[in-house]
Amino acid sequence: MAGRRVLVLIGSESDLTKVEPAITVLSQLGIDSELRVASAHRTPDRVVELVSGARDRGFAVVIAAAGLAAALPGAVAAHTTLPVIALPLASGTLGGIDALLACVQMPPGVPTATVGIDAARNAGVLAAQILALGDPALAAKLHKQRKTMAKGIEESDARIGGGRR
Ligand code: RP5
């Protein structure tokens, strides 16, 4: 699966800053991504167009991010059998709970892998983990990233936690 890309869709330009951590982590891992704006409600035909040919255009995973009624991840999942990672975004009066429920409550047979509200970095890491199933070099990078994270926690413990009462 080496060289396969991640398609990142956002429902509105207002989602851009929220999704950036996903693109950053993918880029840190050497994974190409393509960011597109398409709305399940405002440009439904465009969503179908972008997603239905995604596999043939070399994409292996889709990250779809949206807020409010967040139909985008589900609409994407309806038009591809590629794995779809849903990223619910906090916006509006319900703080992202609306988007979370819309993303996670998919009907049987058409799943999305839903990460936490605004958890863009996790969306990127999960996409990388899926790609790493067929890419040992990428799997090694992910392993290294985990080691670095663990070291950070140990350093925190040594700095602020070690032996304090
Ligand atoms: C959703 O509605 C978008 O994903 C965005 O999170 C939210 C608000 O969109 P805008 O009104 O800012 O375009 O479809």
Coordinates of C-alpha atoms and ligand atoms in Angstrom, one line a residue:
M1 CA 0.0 0.0 0.0
A2 CA 3.1 2.2 0.0
G3 CA 2.5 5.6 -1.7
R4 CA -1.2 5.6 -1.2
R5 CA -2.8 8.9 -0.2
V6 CA -5.4 10.2 2.2
L7 CA -8.3 12.3 1.0
V8 CA -9.2 14.9 3.5
L9 CA -12.7 16.5 3.1
I10 CA -14.1 19.4 5.1
G11 CA -17.7 20.6 4.9
S12 CA -16.8 24.3 4.9
E13 CA -13.8 26.6 4.8
S14 CA -14.6 27.4 8.4
D15 CA -13.4 23.9 9.3
L16 CA -9.9 24.4 7.9
T17 CA -8.0 25.3 11.1
K18 CA -9.7 22.4 12.9
V19 CA -8.5 19.8 10.4
E20 CA -4.9 21.0 10.1
P21 CA -3.5 18.8 12.8
A22 CA -4.5 15.7 10.8
I23 CA -2.7 17.0 7.7
T24 CA 0.3 17.9 9.8
V25 CA 0.7 14.5 11.3
L26 CA 0.2 12.8 7.9
S27 CA 2.9 15.0 6.5
Q28 CA 5.3 14.3 9.5
L29 CA 4.9 10.6 8.6
G30 CA 5.6 11.2 4.9
I31 CA 2.0 10.5 3.8
D32 CA 0.6 12.6 1.0
S33 CA -2.9 14.0 1.5
E34 CA -5.3 16.1 -0.6
L35 CA -7.6 18.6 1.1
R36 CA -11.0 19.4 -0.6
V37 CA -14.0 21.4 0.5
A38 CA -17.4 19.8 -0.2
S39 CA -20.6 19.9 1.7
A40 CA -23.1 17.0 2.1
H41 CA -25.9 19.5 2.3
R42 CA -24.7 22.4 0.1
T43 CA -22.8 20.6 -2.7
P44 CA -24.0 17.0 -2.5
D45 CA -23.2 16.2 -6.1
R46 CA -19.6 17.4 -5.6
V47 CA -19.2 15.1 -2.7
V48 CA -20.3 12.1 -4.8
E49 CA -18.0 13.2 -7.6
L50 CA -14.9 13.5 -5.3
V51 CA -15.5 10.3 -3.4
S52 CA -16.7 7.8 -6.0
G53 CA -13.5 7.9 -8.0
A54 CA -11.2 8.3 -4.9
R55 CA -9.9 4.7 -4.9
D56 CA -9.0 4.9 -8.6
R57 CA -7.2 8.1 -8.0
G58 CA -4.9 6.4 -5.5
F59 CA -6.6 7.2 -2.2
A60 CA -6.7 4.5 0.5
V61 CA -8.4 6.3 3.3
V62 CA -10.8 9.3 3.6
I63 CA -10.9 11.7 6.5
A64 CA -14.2 13.6 6.5
A65 CA -14.7 16.5 8.9
A66 CA -17.8 18.5 9.6
G67 CA -19.7 20.3 12.3
L68 CA -23.4 20.8 13.2
A69 CA -25.6 18.1 11.5
A70 CA -22.3 16.7 10.1
A71 CA -23.7 14.5 7.3
L72 CA -20.5 14.6 5.3
P73 CA -18.7 11.6 6.8
G74 CA -21.8 9.4 6.4
A75 CA -22.5 10.7 2.8
V76 CA -18.8 9.9 2.0
A77 CA -19.2 6.4 3.5
A78 CA -22.3 5.9 1.3
H79 CA -20.3 6.4 -1.8
T80 CA -17.1 4.4 -1.2
T81 CA -15.9 1.2 0.4
L82 CA -12.6 2.9 1.4
P83 CA -12.3 3.3 5.2
V84 CA -13.8 6.6 6.2
I85 CA -12.6 8.3 9.3
A86 CA -15.2 10.8 10.6
L87 CA -14.0 13.8 12.5
P88 CA -16.9 15.6 14.3
L89 CA -16.2 19.3 14.8
A90 CA -17.4 21.6 17.6
S91 CA -19.4 24.4 16.2
G92 CA -22.7 26.0 17.1
T93 CA -24.8 25.8 20.2
L94 CA -24.3 22.1 20.9
G95 CA -20.5 22.2 21.0
G96 CA -20.0 19.2 18.7
I97 CA -22.2 16.7 20.4
D98 CA -24.6 17.0 17.4
A99 CA -21.8 16.3 15.0
L100 CA -20.4 13.4 17.1
L101 CA -23.8 11.7 17.2
A102 CA -24.4 12.2 13.5
C103 CA -21.0 10.7 12.7
V104 CA -21.0 7.8 15.0
Q105 CA -24.6 6.5 14.6
M106 CA -24.2 5.0 11.1
P107 CA -26.6 2.3 9.9
P108 CA -25.3 -1.3 9.9
G109 CA -23.1 -2.0 6.9
V110 CA -22.0 1.6 6.3
P111 CA -19.6 2.4 9.1
T112 CA -17.4 5.4 9.8
A113 CA -14.5 5.2 12.2
T114 CA -15.4 8.2 14.4
V115 CA -12.7 10.0 16.4
G116 CA -13.4 12.4 19.2
I117 CA -14.8 15.9 18.8
D118 CA -12.0 18.1 17.2
A119 CA -9.6 15.2 17.5
A120 CA -7.9 15.9 14.2
R121 CA -4.5 14.6 15.2
N122 CA -6.1 11.2 16.0
A123 CA -7.9 11.2 12.7
G124 CA -4.5 11.6 11.0
V125 CA -2.8 8.9 13.2
L126 CA -5.6 6.5 12.6
A127 CA -5.4 7.0 8.8
A128 CA -1.6 6.3 9.1
Q129 CA -2.3 3.2 11.1
I130 CA -4.6 1.9 8.4
L131 CA -2.0 2.6 5.7
A132 CA 0.7 1.0 7.8
L133 CA -1.1 -2.4 7.6
G134 CA 0.6 -2.8 4.2
D135 CA 3.6 -0.6 4.8
P136 CA 6.2 -1.9 7.3
A137 CA 8.3 1.3 7.0
L138 CA 5.3 3.4 8.0
A139 CA 4.5 1.0 10.8
A140 CA 8.1 1.6 12.1
K141 CA 7.6 5.3 12.0
L142 CA 4.4 5.0 14.0
H143 CA 6.2 2.8 16.5
K144 CA 8.9 5.4 16.9
Q145 CA 6.3 8.1 17.4
R146 CA 4.8 6.1 20.2
K147 CA 8.2 5.7 21.8
T148 CA 8.7 9.5 21.6
M149 CA 5.3 10.0 23.3
A150 CA 6.2 7.6 26.1
K151 CA 9.5 9.4 26.6
G152 CA 7.7 12.7 26.9
I153 CA 5.4 11.3 29.7
E154 CA 8.4 9.8 31.5
E155 CA 10.2 13.2 31.3
S156 CA 7.1 14.9 32.7
D157 CA 7.0 12.5 35.6
A158 CA 10.7 13.0 36.3
R159 CA 10.2 16.8 36.2
I160 CA 7.0 17.3 38.0
G161 CA 5.8 14.0 39.5
G162 CA 8.8 12.1 40.7
G163 CA 8.6 11.4 44.4
R164 CA 6.4 14.4 45.3
R165 CA 3.8 14.0 48.0
Ligands
RP5_1 C1 -21.0 22.2 8.5 O1 -21.5 23.3 9.1 C2 -19.5 22.6 8.3 O2 -18.7 21.4 8.3 C3 -19.2 23.5 9.4 O3 -18.6 22.9 10.5 C4 -20.6 24.1 9.8 C5 -20.7 25.5 9.6 O4 -20.4 25.8 8.2 P1 -20.3 27.3 7.7 O5 -21.7 28.0 8.0 O6 -19.2 28.0 8.6 O7 -20.0 27.3 6.3 O8 -21.6 21.8 7.4

